[in-house]
PDB file of N, CA and C in Angstrom:
ATOM      1  N   SER A 532    -150.214 -52.712  -0.136  1.00  0.00           N
ATOM      2  CA  SER A 532    -149.190 -53.152   0.734  1.00  0.00           C
ATOM      3  C   SER A 532    -148.266 -52.050   1.257  1.00  0.00           C
ATOM      4  N   ILE A 533    -147.675 -52.426   2.295  1.00  0.00           N
ATOM      5  CA  ILE A 533    -146.705 -51.232   2.798  1.00  0.00           C
ATOM      6  C   ILE A 533    -145.523 -50.912   1.859  1.00  0.00           C
ATOM      7  N   GLU A 534    -145.087 -51.758   1.177  1.00  0.00           N
ATOM      8  CA  GLU A 534    -143.980 -51.565   0.131  1.00  0.00           C
ATOM      9  C   GLU A 534    -144.475 -50.739  -1.022  1.00  0.00           C
ATOM     10  N   LEU A 535    -145.724 -50.937  -1.482  1.00  0.00           N
ATOM     11  CA  LEU A 535    -146.177 -49.984  -2.391  1.00  0.00           C
ATOM     12  C   LEU A 535    -146.351 -48.630  -1.747  1.00  0.00           C
ATOM     13  N   TYR A 536    -146.853 -48.442  -0.690  1.00  0.00           N
ATOM     14  CA  TYR A 536    -146.971 -46.981  -0.089  1.00  0.00           C
ATOM     15  C   TYR A 536    -145.621 -46.451  -0.001  1.00  0.00           C
ATOM     16  N   ARG A 537    -144.689 -47.040   0.493  1.00  0.00           N
ATOM     17  CA  ARG A 537    -143.206 -46.591   0.719  1.00  0.00           C
ATOM     18  C   ARG A 537    -142.689 -46.201  -0.768  1.00  0.00           C
ATOM     19  N   SER A 538    -143.012 -46.878  -1.717  1.00  0.00           N
ATOM     20  CA  SER A 538    -142.431 -46.764  -3.020  1.00  0.00           C
ATOM     21  C   SER A 538    -143.161 -45.307  -3.638  1.00  0.00           C
ATOM     22  N   CYS A 539    -144.168 -45.148  -3.355  1.00  0.00           N
ATOM     23  CA  CYS A 539    -144.982 -43.932  -3.630  1.00  0.00           C
ATOM     24  C   CYS A 539    -144.418 -42.760  -2.989  1.00  0.00           C
ATOM     25  N   VAL A 540    -144.226 -42.983  -1.706  1.00  0.00           N
ATOM     26  CA  VAL A 540    -143.647 -41.872  -0.989  1.00  0.00           C
ATOM     27  C   VAL A 540    -142.350 -41.434  -1.501  1.00  0.00           C
ATOM     28  N   ALA A 541    -141.466 -42.501  -1.742  1.00  0.00           N
ATOM     29  CA  ALA A 541    -139.995 -42.238  -2.103  1.00  0.00           C
ATOM     30  C   ALA A 541    -139.899 -41.536  -3.439  1.00  0.00           C
ATOM     31  N   SER A 542    -140.977 -41.842  -4.412  1.00  0.00           N
ATOM     32  CA  SER A 542    -140.963 -41.245  -5.818  1.00  0.00           C
ATOM     33  C   SER A 542    -141.841 -39.948  -5.703  1.00  0.00           C
ATOM     34  N   SER A 543    -142.315 -39.319  -4.791  1.00  0.00           N
ATOM     35  CA  SER A 543    -143.308 -38.177  -4.667  1.00  0.00           C
ATOM     36  C   SER A 543    -142.441 -36.983  -4.451  1.00  0.00           C
ATOM     37  N   GLU A 544    -142.965 -35.802  -5.144  1.00  0.00           N
ATOM     38  CA  GLU A 544    -142.322 -34.595  -4.609  1.00  0.00           C
ATOM     39  C   GLU A 544    -143.014 -34.113  -3.428  1.00  0.00           C
ATOM     40  N   GLN A 545    -144.234 -34.312  -3.172  1.00  0.00           N
ATOM     41  CA  GLN A 545    -144.798 -33.918  -1.934  1.00  0.00           C
ATOM     42  C   GLN A 545    -145.648 -35.029  -1.421  1.00  0.00           C
ATOM     43  N   VAL A 546    -145.907 -35.075  -0.229  1.00  0.00           N
ATOM     44  CA  VAL A 546    -146.572 -36.205   0.416  1.00  0.00           C
ATOM     45  C   VAL A 546    -147.710 -35.355   1.432  1.00  0.00           C
ATOM     46  N   VAL A 547    -149.012 -35.587   1.222  1.00  0.00           N
ATOM     47  CA  VAL A 547    -149.899 -34.900   1.830  1.00  0.00           C
ATOM     48  C   VAL A 547    -150.720 -36.245   2.624  1.00  0.00           C
ATOM     49  N   ILE A 548    -150.766 -36.094   4.025  1.00  0.00           N
ATOM     50  CA  ILE A 548    -151.291 -37.085   4.822  1.00  0.00           C
ATOM     51  C   ILE A 548    -152.640 -36.585   5.438  1.00  0.00           C
ATOM     52  N   LEU A 549    -153.685 -37.294   5.310  1.00  0.00           N
ATOM     53  CA  LEU A 549    -155.036 -37.200   5.756  1.00  0.00           C
ATOM     54  C   LEU A 549    -155.242 -38.061   6.869  1.00  0.00           C
ATOM     55  N   LEU A 550    -155.255 -37.563   8.144  1.00  0.00           N
ATOM     56  CA  LEU A 550    -155.446 -38.360   9.563  1.00  0.00           C
ATOM     57  C   LEU A 550    -156.391 -37.745  10.258  1.00  0.00           C
ATOM     58  N   ASP A 551    -157.431 -38.631  10.944  1.00  0.00           N
ATOM     59  CA  ASP A 551    -158.169 -37.995  11.931  1.00  0.00           C
ATOM     60  C   ASP A 551    -157.267 -38.072  13.254  1.00  0.00           C
ATOM     61  N   SER A 552    -157.773 -37.206  14.087  1.00  0.00           N
ATOM     62  CA  SER A 552    -156.946 -37.024  15.450  1.00  0.00           C
ATOM     63  C   SER A 552    -156.976 -38.128  16.322  1.00  0.00           C
ATOM     64  N   THR A 553    -157.836 -39.084  15.998  1.00  0.00           N
ATOM     65  CA  THR A 553    -157.626 -40.588  16.806  1.00  0.00           C
ATOM     66  C   THR A 553    -156.514 -41.205  16.526  1.00  0.00           C
ATOM     67  N   LYS A 554    -155.976 -41.090  15.338  1.00  0.00           N
ATOM     68  CA  LYS A 554    -154.780 -41.826  14.854  1.00  0.00           C
ATOM     69  C   LYS A 554    -153.418 -41.402  15.713  1.00  0.00           C
ATOM     70  N   PHE A 555    -153.346 -40.311  16.546  1.00  0.00           N
ATOM     71  CA  PHE A 555    -152.381 -39.911  17.207  1.00  0.00           C
ATOM     72  C   PHE A 555    -152.299 -40.499  18.649  1.00  0.00           C
ATOM     73  N   LYS A 556    -153.289 -41.320  18.853  1.00  0.00           N
ATOM     74  CA  LYS A 556    -153.566 -41.818  20.231  1.00  0.00           C
ATOM     75  C   LYS A 556    -152.889 -43.376  20.502  1.00  0.00           C
ATOM     76  N   GLY A 557    -151.765 -43.698  19.655  1.00  0.00           N
ATOM     77  CA  GLY A 557    -151.266 -44.800  19.831  1.00  0.00           C
ATOM     78  C   GLY A 557    -150.252 -45.050  18.955  1.00  0.00           C
ATOM     79  N   ARG A 558    -149.413 -46.316  18.890  1.00  0.00           N
ATOM     80  CA  ARG A 558    -148.510 -46.582  18.026  1.00  0.00           C
ATOM     81  C   ARG A 558    -149.126 -47.326  16.879  1.00  0.00           C
ATOM     82  N   GLY A 559    -148.658 -46.965  15.632  1.00  0.00           N
ATOM     83  CA  GLY A 559    -149.049 -47.879  14.631  1.00  0.00           C
ATOM     84  C   GLY A 559    -148.160 -49.202  14.370  1.00  0.00           C
ATOM     85  N   MET A 560    -148.926 -50.063  13.546  1.00  0.00           N
ATOM     86  CA  MET A 560    -148.118 -51.210  13.218  1.00  0.00           C
ATOM     87  C   MET A 560    -147.303 -51.126  11.969  1.00  0.00           C
ATOM     88  N   ALA A 561    -147.498 -50.346  11.291  1.00  0.00           N
ATOM     89  CA  ALA A 561    -146.804 -50.193   9.951  1.00  0.00           C
ATOM     90  C   ALA A 561    -146.457 -48.614   9.708  1.00  0.00           C
ATOM     91  N   VAL A 562    -145.381 -48.366   9.094  1.00  0.00           N
ATOM     92  CA  VAL A 562    -145.126 -46.994   8.698  1.00  0.00           C
ATOM     93  C   VAL A 562    -144.917 -46.751   7.219  1.00  0.00           C
ATOM     94  N   THR A 563    -146.000 -45.947   6.809  1.00  0.00           N
ATOM     95  CA  THR A 563    -146.252 -45.505   5.434  1.00  0.00           C
ATOM     96  C   THR A 563    -145.423 -44.273   4.967  1.00  0.00           C
ATOM     97  N   ALA A 564    -145.119 -43.448   5.909  1.00  0.00           N
ATOM     98  CA  ALA A 564    -144.195 -42.362   5.738  1.00  0.00           C
ATOM     99  C   ALA A 564    -143.831 -41.771   6.933  1.00  0.00           C
ATOM    100  N   TYR A 565    -142.373 -41.376   7.020  1.00  0.00           N
ATOM    101  CA  TYR A 565    -141.796 -40.948   7.910  1.00  0.00           C
ATOM    102  C   TYR A 565    -142.050 -39.280   8.168  1.00  0.00           C
ATOM    103  N   GLN A 566    -142.074 -38.812   9.244  1.00  0.00           N
ATOM    104  CA  GLN A 566    -142.607 -37.420   9.453  1.00  0.00           C
ATOM    105  C   GLN A 566    -141.516 -36.448   8.466  1.00  0.00           C
ATOM    106  N   ASN A 567    -140.272 -36.833   8.247  1.00  0.00           N
ATOM    107  CA  ASN A 567    -139.372 -35.915   7.450  1.00  0.00           C
ATOM    108  C   ASN A 567    -139.977 -35.995   5.905  1.00  0.00           C
ATOM    109  N   GLU A 568    -140.534 -36.956   5.727  1.00  0.00           N
ATOM    110  CA  GLU A 568    -141.008 -37.282   4.221  1.00  0.00           C
ATOM    111  C   GLU A 568    -142.401 -36.517   4.123  1.00  0.00           C
ATOM    112  N   ILE A 569    -143.045 -35.900   4.966  1.00  0.00           N
ATOM    113  CA  ILE A 569    -144.325 -35.441   4.874  1.00  0.00           C
ATOM    114  C   ILE A 569    -144.288 -34.065   4.660  1.00  0.00           C
ATOM    115  N   SER A 570    -144.902 -33.603   3.518  1.00  0.00           N
ATOM    116  CA  SER A 570    -145.027 -32.249   3.224  1.00  0.00           C
ATOM    117  C   SER A 570    -146.020 -31.448   4.031  1.00  0.00           C
ATOM    118  N   CYS A 571    -147.235 -32.051   4.163  1.00  0.00           N
ATOM    119  CA  CYS A 571    -148.415 -31.439   4.846  1.00  0.00           C
ATOM    120  C   CYS A 571    -149.432 -32.674   5.598  1.00  0.00           C
ATOM    121  N   LEU A 572    -149.654 -32.279   6.774  1.00  0.00           N
ATOM    122  CA  LEU A 572    -150.676 -33.055   7.578  1.00  0.00           C
ATOM    123  C   LEU A 572    -152.011 -32.329   7.686  1.00  0.00           C
ATOM    124  N   ILE A 573    -153.117 -32.994   7.292  1.00  0.00           N
ATOM    125  CA  ILE A 573    -154.476 -32.470   7.314  1.00  0.00           C
ATOM    126  C   ILE A 573    -155.065 -33.312   8.685  1.00  0.00           C
ATOM    127  N   THR A 574    -155.634 -32.804   9.340  1.00  0.00           N
ATOM    128  CA  THR A 574    -156.326 -33.430  10.558  1.00  0.00           C
ATOM    129  C   THR A 574    -157.570 -32.681  10.840  1.00  0.00           C
ATOM    130  N   ASP A 575    -158.204 -33.149  11.892  1.00  0.00           N
ATOM    131  CA  ASP A 575    -159.327 -32.484  12.356  1.00  0.00           C
ATOM    132  C   ASP A 575    -159.018 -31.639  13.671  1.00  0.00           C
ATOM    133  N   ASN A 576    -160.030 -31.034  14.147  1.00  0.00           N
ATOM    134  CA  ASN A 576    -159.785 -29.966  15.283  1.00  0.00           C
ATOM    135  C   ASN A 576    -159.783 -30.486  16.552  1.00  0.00           C
ATOM    136  N   ALA A 577    -159.814 -31.864  16.581  1.00  0.00           N
ATOM    137  CA  ALA A 577    -159.623 -32.711  18.012  1.00  0.00           C
ATOM    138  C   ALA A 577    -158.316 -33.074  18.307  1.00  0.00           C
ATOM    139  N   ILE A 578    -157.422 -32.812  17.672  1.00  0.00           N
ATOM    140  CA  ILE A 578    -156.035 -33.025  17.736  1.00  0.00           C
ATOM    141  C   ILE A 578    -155.588 -32.251  18.956  1.00  0.00           C
ATOM    142  N   ALA A 579    -154.953 -33.051  19.922  1.00  0.00           N
ATOM    143  CA  ALA A 579    -154.463 -32.533  21.202  1.00  0.00           C
ATOM    144  C   ALA A 579    -153.498 -31.432  20.902  1.00  0.00           C
ATOM    145  N   LEU A 580    -153.508 -30.391  21.810  1.00  0.00           N
ATOM    146  CA  LEU A 580    -152.709 -29.334  21.671  1.00  0.00           C
ATOM    147  C   LEU A 580    -151.246 -29.561  21.717  1.00  0.00           C
ATOM    148  N   ASP A 581    -150.868 -30.301  22.536  1.00  0.00           N
ATOM    149  CA  ASP A 581    -149.498 -30.774  22.741  1.00  0.00           C
ATOM    150  C   ASP A 581    -148.947 -31.475  21.575  1.00  0.00           C
ATOM    151  N   VAL A 582    -149.857 -32.525  21.053  1.00  0.00           N
ATOM    152  CA  VAL A 582    -149.281 -33.083  19.719  1.00  0.00           C
ATOM    153  C   VAL A 582    -149.193 -32.085  18.614  1.00  0.00           C
ATOM    154  N   LYS A 583    -150.000 -31.343  18.428  1.00  0.00           N
ATOM    155  CA  LYS A 583    -150.082 -30.304  17.382  1.00  0.00           C
ATOM    156  C   LYS A 583    -148.655 -29.429  17.345  1.00  0.00           C
ATOM    157  N   GLU A 584    -148.391 -29.088  18.614  1.00  0.00           N
ATOM    158  CA  GLU A 584    -147.319 -28.125  18.814  1.00  0.00           C
ATOM    159  C   GLU A 584    -146.051 -28.832  18.669  1.00  0.00           C
ATOM    160  N   ARG A 585    -145.853 -30.219  19.131  1.00  0.00           N
ATOM    161  CA  ARG A 585    -144.734 -31.009  18.900  1.00  0.00           C
ATOM    162  C   ARG A 585    -144.440 -31.254  17.426  1.00  0.00           C
ATOM    163  N   LEU A 586    -145.444 -31.544  16.767  1.00  0.00           N
ATOM    164  CA  LEU A 586    -145.251 -31.905  15.165  1.00  0.00           C
ATOM    165  C   LEU A 586    -145.093 -30.385  14.489  1.00  0.00           C
ATOM    166  N   GLU A 587    -145.442 -29.241  14.850  1.00  0.00           N
ATOM    167  CA  GLU A 587    -145.252 -28.024  14.339  1.00  0.00           C
ATOM    168  C   GLU A 587    -143.781 -27.716  14.680  1.00  0.00           C
ATOM    169  N   ASN A 588    -143.298 -28.040  15.962  1.00  0.00           N
ATOM    170  CA  ASN A 588    -141.820 -27.708  16.308  1.00  0.00           C
ATOM    171  C   ASN A 588    -140.962 -28.319  15.647  1.00  0.00           C
ATOM    172  N   ARG A 589    -141.295 -29.503  15.002  1.00  0.00           N
ATOM    173  CA  ARG A 589    -140.441 -30.368  14.176  1.00  0.00           C
ATOM    174  C   ARG A 589    -140.579 -29.940  12.521  1.00  0.00           C
ATOM    175  N   GLY A 590    -141.376 -28.774  12.255  1.00  0.00           N
ATOM    176  CA  GLY A 590    -141.218 -28.234  11.112  1.00  0.00           C
ATOM    177  C   GLY A 590    -142.324 -28.857  10.261  1.00  0.00           C
ATOM    178  N   LEU A 591    -143.381 -29.569  10.848  1.00  0.00           N
ATOM    179  CA  LEU A 591    -144.473 -30.046   9.973  1.00  0.00           C
ATOM    180  C   LEU A 591    -145.535 -29.070   9.757  1.00  0.00           C
ATOM    181  N   ASN A 592    -145.949 -28.856   8.682  1.00  0.00           N
ATOM    182  CA  ASN A 592    -146.869 -28.155   8.091  1.00  0.00           C
ATOM    183  C   ASN A 592    -148.402 -28.697   8.475  1.00  0.00           C
ATOM    184  N   ILE A 593    -149.386 -28.056   9.303  1.00  0.00           N
ATOM    185  CA  ILE A 593    -150.352 -28.772   9.742  1.00  0.00           C
ATOM    186  C   ILE A 593    -151.634 -27.939   9.205  1.00  0.00           C
ATOM    187  N   ILE A 594    -152.580 -28.610   8.689  1.00  0.00           N
ATOM    188  CA  ILE A 594    -153.890 -27.898   8.404  1.00  0.00           C
ATOM    189  C   ILE A 594    -154.975 -28.558   9.126  1.00  0.00           C
ATOM    190  N   ILE A 595    -155.587 -27.633   9.875  1.00  0.00           N
ATOM    191  CA  ILE A 595    -156.702 -28.332  10.865  1.00  0.00           C
ATOM    192  C   ILE A 595    -158.100 -27.756  10.126  1.00  0.00           C
ATOM    193  N   VAL A 596    -158.938 -28.931   9.950  1.00  0.00           N
ATOM    194  CA  VAL A 596    -160.276 -28.727   9.488  1.00  0.00           C
ATOM    195  C   VAL A 596    -161.255 -28.975  10.756  1.00  0.00           C
ATOM    196  N   ASP A 597    -162.410 -28.258  10.487  1.00  0.00           N
ATOM    197  CA  ASP A 597    -163.311 -28.281  11.563  1.00  0.00           C
ATOM    198  C   ASP A 597    -163.962 -29.738  11.855  1.00  0.00           C
ATOM    199  N   ASP A 598    -164.137 -30.561  10.981  1.00  0.00           N
ATOM    200  CA  ASP A 598    -164.637 -31.869  11.340  1.00  0.00           C
ATOM    201  C   ASP A 598    -164.670 -32.391   9.930  1.00  0.00           C
ATOM    202  N   PHE A 599    -164.384 -34.026   9.953  1.00  0.00           N
ATOM    203  CA  PHE A 599    -164.247 -34.661   8.660  1.00  0.00           C
ATOM    204  C   PHE A 599    -165.870 -35.205   8.367  1.00  0.00           C
ATOM    205  N   ASN A 600    -166.876 -35.072   8.934  1.00  0.00           N
ATOM    206  CA  ASN A 600    -167.995 -35.701   8.698  1.00  0.00           C
ATOM    207  C   ASN A 600    -168.870 -34.546   7.792  1.00  0.00           C
TER     208      ASN A 600
END
């Protein structure tokens, strides 16, 4: 449940999020972590450059991997 995720995020020293680039193409229904709570984001190399730059400009550490397959 979202409440469980939020509780885990609140009690964590670091939050690492693994998202494929398609997750940046719309708005989600539920928030499991806010950007200021995320320590690191791992995504694939299909992330749009403007999205990557916008997140980095907000101070988010992003790790790009070649492919999730």
